[in-house]
GROMACS .gro file of C-alpha atoms in nm:
model
   98
    1MET     CA    1  -6.297   1.495  -1.927
    2GLN     CA    2  -5.973   1.297  -1.917
    3GLN     CA    3  -5.681   1.450  -1.726
    4ILE     CA    4  -5.351   1.474  -1.912
    5PRO     CA    5  -5.054   1.340  -1.709
    6ASN     CA    6  -4.793   1.597  -1.618
    7PRO     CA    7  -4.467   1.502  -1.797
    8PHE     CA    8  -4.263   1.694  -1.539
    9GLU     CA    9  -4.373   1.458  -1.261
   10ALA     CA   10  -4.221   1.162  -1.446
   11ILE     CA   11  -3.901   1.356  -1.505
   12ASP     CA   12  -3.890   1.458  -1.139
   13GLN     CA   13  -3.930   1.095  -1.030
   14ARG     CA   14  -3.648   0.984  -1.260
   15ILE     CA   15  -3.419   1.258  -1.132
   16GLY     CA   16  -3.497   1.151  -0.776
   17ARG     CA   17  -3.398   0.792  -0.856
   18LEU     CA   18  -3.077   0.908  -1.024
   19GLU     CA   19  -2.985   1.122  -0.724
   20SER     CA   20  -3.046   0.827  -0.495
   21MET     CA   21  -2.827   0.599  -0.707
   22MET     CA   22  -2.549   0.862  -0.720
   23ALA     CA   23  -2.556   0.900  -0.341
   24THR     CA   24  -2.528   0.521  -0.304
   25LEU     CA   25  -2.233   0.509  -0.546
   26ILE     CA   26  -2.056   0.791  -0.363
   27ASP     CA   27  -2.103   0.616  -0.028
   28LEU     CA   28  -1.968   0.289  -0.171
   29THR     CA   29  -1.666   0.463  -0.320
   30LYS     CA   30  -1.586   0.636   0.010
   31SER     CA   31  -1.616   0.315   0.209
   32GLN     CA   32  -1.390   0.129  -0.036
   33ALA     CA   33  -1.130   0.406  -0.020
   34ARG     CA   34  -1.128   0.384   0.362
   35GLN     CA   35  -1.069   0.008   0.344
   36GLN     CA   36  -0.764   0.029   0.115
   37PRO     CA   37  -0.422   0.117   0.258
   38ALA     CA   38  -0.301   0.464   0.162
   39GLU     CA   39  -0.011   0.323  -0.038
   40GLN     CA   40  -0.249   0.138  -0.270
   41LEU     CA   41  -0.451   0.453  -0.342
   42HIS     CA   42  -0.161   0.622  -0.522
   43ASP     CA   43   0.051   0.513  -0.814
   44ARG     CA   44   0.402   0.507  -0.669
   45ARG     CA   45   0.553   0.509  -1.018
   46LYS     CA   46   0.455   0.875  -1.054
   47PRO     CA   47   0.584   1.155  -0.830
   48ALA     CA   48   0.339   1.272  -0.564
   49THR     CA   49   0.172   1.613  -0.578
   50ARG     CA   50   0.156   1.844  -0.276
   51GLU     CA   51  -0.195   1.724  -0.197
   52ILE     CA   52  -0.105   1.355  -0.221
   53ALA     CA   53   0.211   1.410  -0.015
   54ALA     CA   54   0.008   1.588   0.253
   55GLU     CA   55  -0.243   1.303   0.266
   56TYR     CA   56   0.035   1.043   0.277
   57LEU     CA   57   0.217   1.223   0.559
   58GLY     CA   58  -0.104   1.301   0.746
   59VAL     CA   59  -0.049   1.676   0.746
   60SER     CA   60  -0.196   1.977   0.567
   61VAL     CA   61  -0.074   2.111   0.233
   62GLY     CA   62   0.049   2.423   0.415
   63THR     CA   63   0.262   2.207   0.643
   64VAL     CA   64   0.410   2.032   0.339
   65ASP     CA   65   0.497   2.374   0.195
   66ASN     CA   66   0.662   2.474   0.525
   67LEU     CA   67   0.860   2.148   0.537
   68VAL     CA   68   0.986   2.208   0.182
   69ARG     CA   69   1.072   2.570   0.260
   70SER     CA   70   1.269   2.466   0.569
   71LYS     CA   71   1.438   2.189   0.366
   72GLN     CA   72   1.313   1.915   0.597
   73LEU     CA   73   1.137   1.749   0.303
   74LYS     CA   74   1.303   1.705  -0.037
   75ALA     CA   75   1.100   1.820  -0.335
   76CYS     CA   76   1.146   1.849  -0.711
   77ARG     CA   77   1.022   2.143  -0.910
   78VAL     CA   78   0.863   2.085  -1.249
   79GLY     CA   79   0.804   2.435  -1.376
   80LYS     CA   80   0.593   2.596  -1.106
   81ALA     CA   81   0.467   2.261  -0.980
   82VAL     CA   82   0.622   2.082  -0.684
   83ARG     CA   83   0.651   1.702  -0.690
   84PHE     CA   84   0.780   1.454  -0.435
   85ARG     CA   85   0.955   1.123  -0.482
   86TRP     CA   86   0.798   0.849  -0.277
   87GLU     CA   87   1.140   0.761  -0.139
   88ALA     CA   88   1.175   1.116  -0.003
   89LEU     CA   89   0.835   1.090   0.166
   90ASP     CA   90   0.924   0.753   0.320
   91GLU     CA   91   1.261   0.892   0.432
   92PHE     CA   92   1.088   1.187   0.600
   93ILE     CA   93   0.850   0.952   0.782
   94ASN     CA   94   1.141   0.735   0.899
   95LYS     CA   95   1.333   1.039   1.029
   96ARG     CA   96   1.024   1.173   1.204
   97ASN     CA   97   0.958   0.838   1.374
   98LYS     CA   98   1.311   0.807   1.517
   0.00000   0.00000   0.00000
C-alpha cells in the first residue's frame, strides 16, 4: 500500500522558510538603520512627532512631554497632536550643550 504524503508537512516547511527569510530581513533592516546617522532617518521637511523628537534628543517621550510643559522645548499643536520643528530641536540641543 502506497503512503499518501501529508500536505501539511509541505506547508509547514514553507512557513519555516518564510519565517527564516523574514528574520533575516528584519536583522538586515536593523543593522542598516544603526549604520545611518539619525538625521538621515527622518525627513526634516516634515515636523517631528513626539516619538521622533524623543529619539532625536536621546530621551524618553515622557521627558519630551515634561520639556514642553516646562517650556524648555518649543512645540506646535496640530489639533491634539504635538509636533516639533527641527530647528527647535537643534536649538534645544545647542542650549543643552552650552
